[in-house]
Every structure is written in structure tokens, then in C-alpha cells.
């Protein structure tokens, strides 16, 4: 039976990214296929995020061996059934300096897990599998195809590999789940926009709409890390992408404008901090679940406990009020959505929302801007006249409103974002996550 959902995960592994990857690979083959993991800079530099992905598969190989030797079965169905491509992408934002979150995730992105468990970390021979640069000479003794049971390394840049997968598969069969900065996604969209728009859905963890940010008072980390990339990607949801594209600074843009006429709009489903933050994995719950697994010798439990303990300790120091630590499951929530998206408990905002990305503000860069004024949009009325009946959104004559600066009251202008506002349960997810990860 073919999987209900086939996905590309674009990620910058730190802690919750790794939990999201584990959740995706723990799905059944009928639920999910991970076709590709696109690796980006983000929480830590690119070489560290890539190392964390390779280490994850190394640990899972050890875990499967341990489970077979102890008769505990193999819960990671998608891991066994499919072999995703792993490709590396951008090392930095399109137009900004590198921003990292190593203050939260640790210098390596996983709170020193590689030093704590060297027996669970792969040797550095994997580095030449992803690049032919002089600093990483090719090890002729390594066959990329057989290096790992569970993934296939690629030397093709991540955004080009995304486009290749989208081109080789029928339209609307591949979903991209973006849980890091949107740089790789923006590069793919710019290089071949029509091929990129073959994507079934782009699921994005990012932004803060009605709550405070987590990197500045109004911005969330992934968006702030590359606000220009986010603005460019969001613009593809608009009937007129040029209306929400980031302004060109100093007369030069790193990427070209999109074609004037596009065949369709991007379907973008957004998971901002508003919905992700309340979904927490609490320390006492995690410790109680992980302790017997550690004691029984699970490599995955030992590895995961190290970076989770480091994370909880960091949260404790940040809170400083003696309350129980909880890790918000930002990135894993998007994977839970992909696994259980048919559940009617997943609810979007009542209508598609015109959410725009601020790219120039001194204090508001990365902010998700939503028009909260109550204003009529004449173009939405049934009496609106069109000049091209075969294309009802082409030249809506009643779409212009006097005094409407920046087209906030226009139907043709502005983004159209599907924002998730409810899940199957804040209290349900932690147990679901742990049960899937550790069987």
C-alpha cells in the first residue's frame, strides 16, 4: 500500500528538529514516506546540522540492532521501508549574516551528545559523501549507495534535488515540510518556479501571529534567520506575487523576480508559535518514560536523553522560577499533522489570511504582519466585474480601494496563508510522540 503522504523535510537539526525527524521515520509505511531530507544552516552551522542528521541515522541503526537482539521488534516502519535522500543546502541566509541558536541548542545543536556518546557518533568518513571540495577529499573506499542502510547521500545541492523530485513525480504528490529557515525553499522556488509549484503543499513551522516572538519581541527564529526568503516564499500564495515580495535594497536582489504569469498559487500551511508553543514535552513525563529504556540499554534512549537533559537544564536556567521545564514541540507538530492530517480536529483559521513578512524593520524584521482592522474587501463581492471571465481573478475592476496603502483591502494583492489554529490535543501529543519514538 502506498503511503498517504510523501514528504521532503527541510531542516536545521537542533533538538526539536531531531525529534521531528525521528517522528517522521517512526511512522508506518502506510502513513508517511520521507523522500528527502534537505539540510540547512540554522540552529547551528551547516556542518553541524549535517553531522546531526548523519548521527541520527547511525543511532537508529544501532537501535534497530539492539531491538532485534532483545526481541523488542522494529517500530520504525518508514525507516525500514524507504531510504530518503540526504542533501545539503544553504550555508547562510540570502541577504543577511548568519544567525544561530546555539545558545539554546548547544554548540553542536544537541548539547554535546557526540562527545558524551562517541560510540554512537559516526566516524568522519561520511563528510566526503556530500561534497567534492578540496577540504573534504573523496574517500575512495566508501560507496555512497551502501554507506548506510537507511539514507542515500547526495552531492547535488538540496534545492536542486527538491526540484528534481518534484519534476520526476506527479503534480500534487510531494509535500515539503519546512522546519528551519526557508532559504533552501526560496532557492528552489526562484530557480524553477513552475516546477516548485508542483508541490502538493508547503507546511511551514515559523512566525508568530498573535503571540510574542522567541528571538525578538515580535519575530520567531526560523523567519528572522532569513526574512527575505520567507517573504519570497509567502509571496507565491498571492494572485500577484509582486505585491508582497521583499523590496530590493541597494538596487540589487540576490534572486530574480518570479515570472509575471504563473499557473497556480502555492498552498502554504503555517504552524506559527501560536499553535506550536502550547504543545510541550514536560521534563518529569519524559524522564519517567525514558528511564526504563535507558536502563534496558536502548541506544536511542541514551542518545536522546543526553540532549533532552541539556535542553531541560537550559530551559530551567532561562525560566529561573522553579517551575517544571517543558520543551515546546514546534517542529514535531508539523510531522504529527502530516501523519494525522485527516483528523478533523486539525482546524485552520476560518479563511485564508493575508500574512506578510517584514524584511526591513529595525525592530520588526521577521514579524508576521496581519491586518486586524475590520474592513470590507470590494473584490470579494459577487458583483465584482472582471475583464476576463475565464479567469475571475484577472483584472478585478472593483479591487482598488481609494486610500488603501499597500493593497491590504485588495483580493488580487496580498498573501493567502492557511494558518493552523487547533490540533487534536495539546495533552495528547506528548504521549503520542514518546510512544512512537520509543515503541
XYZ file of C-alpha atoms in Angstrom:
439
model
C 0.000 0.000 0.000
C 1.400 3.393 -0.985
C 1.905 5.945 1.788
C -0.819 8.559 2.198
C 1.775 11.312 2.265
C 5.209 11.634 0.675
C 7.340 14.420 2.067
C 10.582 16.335 1.790
C 11.775 17.661 5.150
C 13.829 20.862 5.036
C 15.540 21.130 8.408
C 18.345 22.615 10.541
C 18.744 19.969 13.262
C 18.829 21.147 16.644
C 16.826 19.446 19.314
C 13.193 19.663 18.212
C 14.209 19.127 14.571
C 15.737 15.784 15.573
C 12.538 14.857 17.409
C 10.595 15.751 14.252
C 12.872 13.600 12.081
C 12.545 10.677 14.481
C 8.769 11.040 14.462
C 8.665 11.008 10.664
C 10.814 7.890 10.440
C 8.782 6.134 13.152
C 5.600 6.408 11.075
C 4.169 3.351 9.391
C 4.881 2.906 5.666
C 1.180 3.464 5.036
C 1.230 6.822 6.840
C 4.328 8.521 5.543
C 7.328 8.303 3.243
C 10.265 10.640 3.774
C 11.599 11.031 0.240
C 14.333 13.506 1.124
C 15.932 15.373 3.998
C 17.182 18.789 2.899
C 19.729 20.108 5.389
C 20.173 23.812 6.101
C 22.153 26.101 8.371
C 20.049 27.470 11.217
C 20.203 26.433 14.847
C 23.922 25.781 14.299
C 26.208 25.984 11.207
C 25.599 23.679 8.255
C 28.450 21.253 9.031
C 26.930 20.661 12.486
C 23.355 20.242 11.283
C 24.532 17.717 8.684
C 26.545 15.857 11.307
C 23.415 15.615 13.459
C 21.416 14.093 10.599
C 24.106 11.501 9.838
C 24.428 10.717 13.550
C 20.675 10.258 13.854
C 20.691 7.526 11.224
C 23.773 5.958 12.839
C 21.985 5.816 16.189
C 18.856 4.357 14.592
C 20.964 1.620 13.011
C 22.350 0.793 16.470
C 18.829 0.931 17.916
C 17.435 -1.494 15.328
C 20.294 -3.925 16.022
C 19.625 -3.691 19.764
C 15.898 -4.242 19.277
C 16.445 -7.304 17.132
C 18.905 -8.776 19.626
C 16.476 -8.251 22.514
C 13.328 -9.298 20.657
C 11.685 -5.887 21.004
C 10.580 -5.539 17.383
C 11.152 -2.691 14.930
C 8.672 0.171 15.373
C 10.257 2.438 12.741
C 8.234 1.311 9.727
C 9.017 4.233 7.414
C 12.712 3.902 8.244
C 12.755 0.282 7.135
C 10.504 0.695 4.093
C 12.086 3.756 2.461
C 15.560 5.200 2.040
C 15.466 9.007 1.908
C 17.990 11.122 0.082
C 20.032 13.458 2.291
C 21.340 16.605 0.588
C 22.943 19.751 1.936
C 21.775 23.249 1.115
C 22.447 26.820 2.073
C 25.181 27.805 4.498
C 23.754 31.267 5.128
C 20.711 33.456 4.565
C 20.022 35.066 1.194
C 20.983 38.590 2.241
C 21.772 38.503 5.965
C 24.506 37.491 8.316
C 24.276 34.041 9.868
C 22.033 33.840 12.920
C 22.361 30.807 15.167
C 20.523 29.426 18.194
C 23.474 27.572 19.713
C 22.788 29.468 22.935
C 19.737 27.209 23.279
C 20.664 24.019 21.395
C 24.334 23.865 22.399
C 27.403 24.398 20.218
C 26.792 21.216 18.210
C 22.995 21.630 18.167
C 22.468 18.671 20.508
C 24.055 19.710 23.810
C 27.325 17.842 23.378
C 25.794 14.469 22.546
C 28.661 13.498 20.217
C 31.276 13.955 22.936
C 29.081 12.307 25.561
C 28.491 9.203 23.404
C 31.357 8.827 20.917
C 30.327 5.188 20.366
C 27.023 6.479 18.980
C 28.640 9.014 16.632
C 29.744 8.051 13.117
C 33.364 8.427 12.074
C 34.177 11.493 9.985
C 34.486 9.442 6.785
C 30.900 10.457 5.955
C 31.946 14.034 5.153
C 33.226 13.235 1.646
C 29.835 11.739 0.730
C 28.283 15.184 0.393
C 30.965 17.318 -1.236
C 33.973 17.206 -3.560
C 35.658 20.302 -2.174
C 39.421 20.143 -1.536
C 38.820 20.445 2.205
C 36.793 17.242 2.067
C 38.720 14.879 -0.266
C 36.836 11.891 -1.555
C 37.408 8.644 0.317
C 37.522 6.091 -2.477
C 36.870 3.245 -0.035
C 33.336 4.492 0.678
C 30.456 3.550 -1.601
C 27.763 6.232 -1.167
C 24.987 3.815 -2.107
C 25.923 1.327 0.611
C 27.248 3.692 3.295
C 24.004 3.490 5.269
C 21.060 1.118 5.321
C 18.732 3.998 5.937
C 19.700 7.002 3.780
C 21.331 7.849 0.462
C 23.800 10.773 0.470
C 23.691 13.226 -2.425
C 26.217 15.764 -3.691
C 23.517 17.673 -5.567
C 22.592 20.927 -3.775
C 19.448 20.472 -1.719
C 17.276 22.959 -3.610
C 18.157 21.328 -6.950
C 17.365 17.892 -5.546
C 13.997 19.210 -4.338
C 13.196 20.363 -7.852
C 14.321 17.060 -9.335
C 11.994 15.108 -7.042
C 9.082 17.444 -7.785
C 9.715 17.133 -11.536
C 10.009 13.344 -11.503
C 6.788 12.789 -9.547
C 3.191 13.604 -10.492
C 1.927 17.038 -9.523
C 0.391 17.281 -6.033
C 2.065 14.122 -4.710
C 5.010 15.614 -2.769
C 4.668 17.862 0.298
C 7.572 19.932 1.610
C 7.742 20.296 5.382
C 9.995 23.238 6.222
C 11.107 23.371 9.862
C 14.148 25.642 9.530
C 14.950 28.916 7.754
C 13.293 28.999 4.334
C 16.485 29.635 2.362
C 16.593 26.265 0.562
C 12.904 26.526 -0.307
C 13.334 30.063 -1.640
C 16.278 28.964 -3.798
C 14.200 26.168 -5.328
C 11.235 28.480 -5.951
C 13.445 31.056 -7.654
C 15.353 28.614 -9.868
C 12.294 26.929 -11.413
C 9.061 28.428 -10.125
C 6.661 26.289 -12.157
C 8.361 23.051 -11.108
C 8.326 24.216 -7.494
C 4.583 24.899 -7.726
C 4.015 21.211 -8.498
C 4.277 20.721 -4.723
C 1.096 19.488 -3.087
C 1.533 21.668 -0.012
C 4.273 23.567 1.769
C 3.985 23.074 5.532
C 5.960 25.731 7.404
C 6.899 25.946 11.063
C 7.573 29.609 11.585
C 6.398 33.003 12.678
C 4.354 34.490 15.480
C 0.990 35.960 14.515
C -0.841 36.788 17.737
C 1.840 35.989 20.308
C 5.315 37.244 21.131
C 8.342 36.044 19.207
C 11.084 33.793 20.549
C 14.135 35.559 19.072
C 12.877 39.167 19.227
C 9.683 40.573 20.780
C 7.832 40.033 17.502
C 9.815 37.504 15.441
C 10.259 33.732 15.549
C 13.716 32.263 14.886
C 13.172 30.491 11.541
C 11.617 33.547 9.923
C 14.066 36.008 11.445
C 17.026 33.874 10.303
C 16.077 34.593 6.680
C 13.160 37.021 6.483
C 13.795 37.711 2.795
C 13.499 34.014 1.933
C 10.290 33.735 3.964
C 8.778 36.799 2.265
C 9.623 35.419 -1.189
C 8.089 32.031 -0.432
C 4.937 33.509 1.135
C 4.507 35.726 -1.955
C 3.821 32.651 -4.083
C 0.489 32.208 -2.285
C -0.673 35.541 -3.760
C -2.531 36.052 -7.016
C 0.015 38.826 -7.564
C 3.339 37.714 -6.026
C 4.995 41.053 -6.777
C 2.599 42.724 -4.321
C 4.273 41.136 -1.281
C 7.807 40.472 -2.482
C 10.549 41.994 -0.304
C 11.830 45.356 -1.525
C 15.131 45.403 -3.360
C 17.791 47.031 -1.215
C 20.698 48.962 -2.771
C 19.323 48.252 -6.245
C 20.278 44.573 -6.229
C 18.468 41.346 -5.335
C 20.216 38.024 -4.782
C 17.412 36.138 -6.553
C 15.369 37.120 -9.632
C 11.725 38.132 -9.617
C 9.140 35.440 -10.307
C 7.582 35.162 -13.777
C 4.686 37.576 -14.266
C 2.207 34.816 -15.079
C 2.145 31.635 -13.012
C -0.024 28.549 -13.497
C -1.187 28.331 -9.886
C -0.714 29.640 -6.374
C 1.272 27.894 -3.657
C -0.720 26.198 -0.904
C 1.119 27.124 2.291
C 0.016 25.754 5.665
C 1.527 27.667 8.561
C 2.352 26.452 12.066
C 3.367 29.597 13.966
C 4.323 29.832 17.631
C 0.648 30.496 18.390
C -0.152 26.808 17.828
C 3.223 25.125 18.456
C 4.283 26.666 21.788
C 1.448 25.184 23.921
C 2.382 21.656 22.801
C 5.018 20.878 25.418
C 7.023 17.835 26.415
C 7.417 18.112 30.185
C 10.572 17.020 31.966
C 9.000 14.705 34.546
C 6.923 12.951 31.901
C 9.938 12.482 29.637
C 12.194 11.265 32.474
C 9.646 8.712 33.613
C 9.297 7.322 30.093
C 12.997 7.316 29.205
C 14.464 5.870 32.422
C 13.473 2.202 31.920
C 14.562 2.365 28.275
C 17.986 3.714 29.229
C 18.381 1.046 31.880
C 17.485 -1.682 29.401
C 20.238 -0.492 27.034
C 18.413 1.373 24.268
C 20.985 3.361 22.236
C 18.275 5.757 21.083
C 17.121 6.395 24.652
C 20.693 7.055 25.825
C 21.384 9.423 22.920
C 18.077 11.286 23.181
C 18.250 11.617 26.967
C 21.575 13.456 26.706
C 20.364 16.315 24.535
C 16.940 16.436 26.178
C 18.544 16.759 29.621
C 20.751 19.557 28.290
C 17.674 21.262 26.853
C 15.652 20.983 30.056
C 18.609 22.347 32.045
C 18.806 25.302 29.661
C 15.088 25.987 29.986
C 15.365 25.781 33.775
C 18.122 28.421 33.720
C 16.086 30.633 31.397
C 12.913 30.431 33.487
C 14.585 30.722 36.850
C 11.282 30.476 38.721
C 11.344 26.850 39.850
C 8.508 25.784 37.540
C 8.706 22.468 35.709
C 10.575 22.651 32.436
C 8.738 21.982 29.198
C 10.118 21.857 25.652
C 7.707 23.294 23.089
C 7.336 20.779 20.274
C 7.460 23.308 17.446
C 8.884 21.152 14.652
C 7.413 17.763 15.636
C 3.911 19.256 15.456
C 4.226 19.653 11.686
C 5.087 15.965 11.324
C 2.165 14.963 13.542
C -0.003 16.950 11.144
C 1.400 15.036 8.179
C 0.763 11.704 9.891
C -2.763 12.541 11.099
C -3.893 15.321 8.759
C -7.218 13.572 8.063
C -8.192 14.054 11.709
C -10.970 16.698 11.742
C -9.526 18.068 14.991
C -6.906 19.865 12.907
C -8.530 23.231 12.270
C -7.311 26.160 10.197
C -8.311 29.789 10.584
C -11.801 30.382 9.081
C -10.367 31.957 5.922
C -7.007 32.177 4.185
C -5.096 35.021 5.798
C -3.037 37.803 4.260
C 0.073 37.323 6.409
C 3.077 39.300 5.173
C 6.713 39.162 6.284
C 8.509 42.313 7.419
C 12.018 42.372 5.952
C 13.272 45.917 6.560
C 12.205 46.993 10.035
C 14.942 47.850 12.505
C 12.959 46.308 15.360
C 10.339 44.297 13.483
C 12.363 42.249 10.990
C 10.810 38.805 10.589
C 7.467 39.893 12.003
C 4.327 38.239 10.617
C 2.023 41.163 9.820
C -1.745 40.548 9.694
C -4.316 43.278 9.053
C -6.521 43.260 12.149
C -8.719 46.142 11.001
C -12.305 45.285 10.129
C -12.580 46.462 6.546
C -14.631 45.286 3.581
C -12.837 43.984 0.515
C -14.908 45.060 -2.505
C -13.207 42.485 -4.731
C -14.776 39.689 -2.692
C -18.312 40.822 -3.530
C -20.211 38.831 -6.118
C -20.909 41.995 -8.090
C -17.235 42.491 -8.897
C -16.689 42.854 -12.645
C -13.876 41.032 -14.416
C -12.393 41.758 -17.796
C -11.536 38.086 -18.390
C -14.475 35.842 -17.385
C -12.369 32.698 -17.851
C -10.010 33.989 -15.137
C -12.108 35.527 -12.345
C -9.040 36.852 -10.553
C -7.694 38.617 -13.638
C -8.289 42.385 -13.539
C -10.965 42.641 -10.863
C -12.317 46.109 -11.557
C -13.660 46.726 -8.043
C -10.478 45.589 -6.336
C -8.896 49.015 -5.850
C -9.924 50.984 -2.766
C -9.001 54.683 -2.502
C -6.517 55.247 0.296
C -5.687 51.537 0.594
C -1.960 51.844 1.087
C -0.068 48.655 0.123
C -3.180 46.827 -1.088
C -4.403 45.401 2.210
C -8.022 45.558 1.024
C -7.266 44.028 -2.361
C -8.126 40.465 -3.306
C -5.527 40.309 -6.068
C -2.786 41.637 -3.810
C -1.664 40.115 -0.538
C -0.792 36.581 0.558
C -3.219 33.702 1.167
C -1.960 31.635 4.089
C -3.656 28.591 5.603
C -2.846 29.051 9.314
C -3.452 26.118 11.681
C -5.151 27.209 14.909
C -6.183 23.908 16.568
C -4.693 20.404 16.840
C -6.113 17.063 18.028
C -4.898 17.943 21.515
C -2.175 19.715 23.462
C -2.287 16.946 26.065
C -2.459 14.134 23.507
C 0.682 14.860 21.529
C 3.475 14.272 24.099
C 2.286 10.728 24.778
C 1.824 10.081 21.049
C 5.341 11.347 20.345
C 7.089 9.273 23.006
C 5.160 6.119 22.162
C 6.063 6.398 18.508
C 9.719 7.243 19.127
C 10.385 4.518 21.666
C 7.767 1.906 20.799
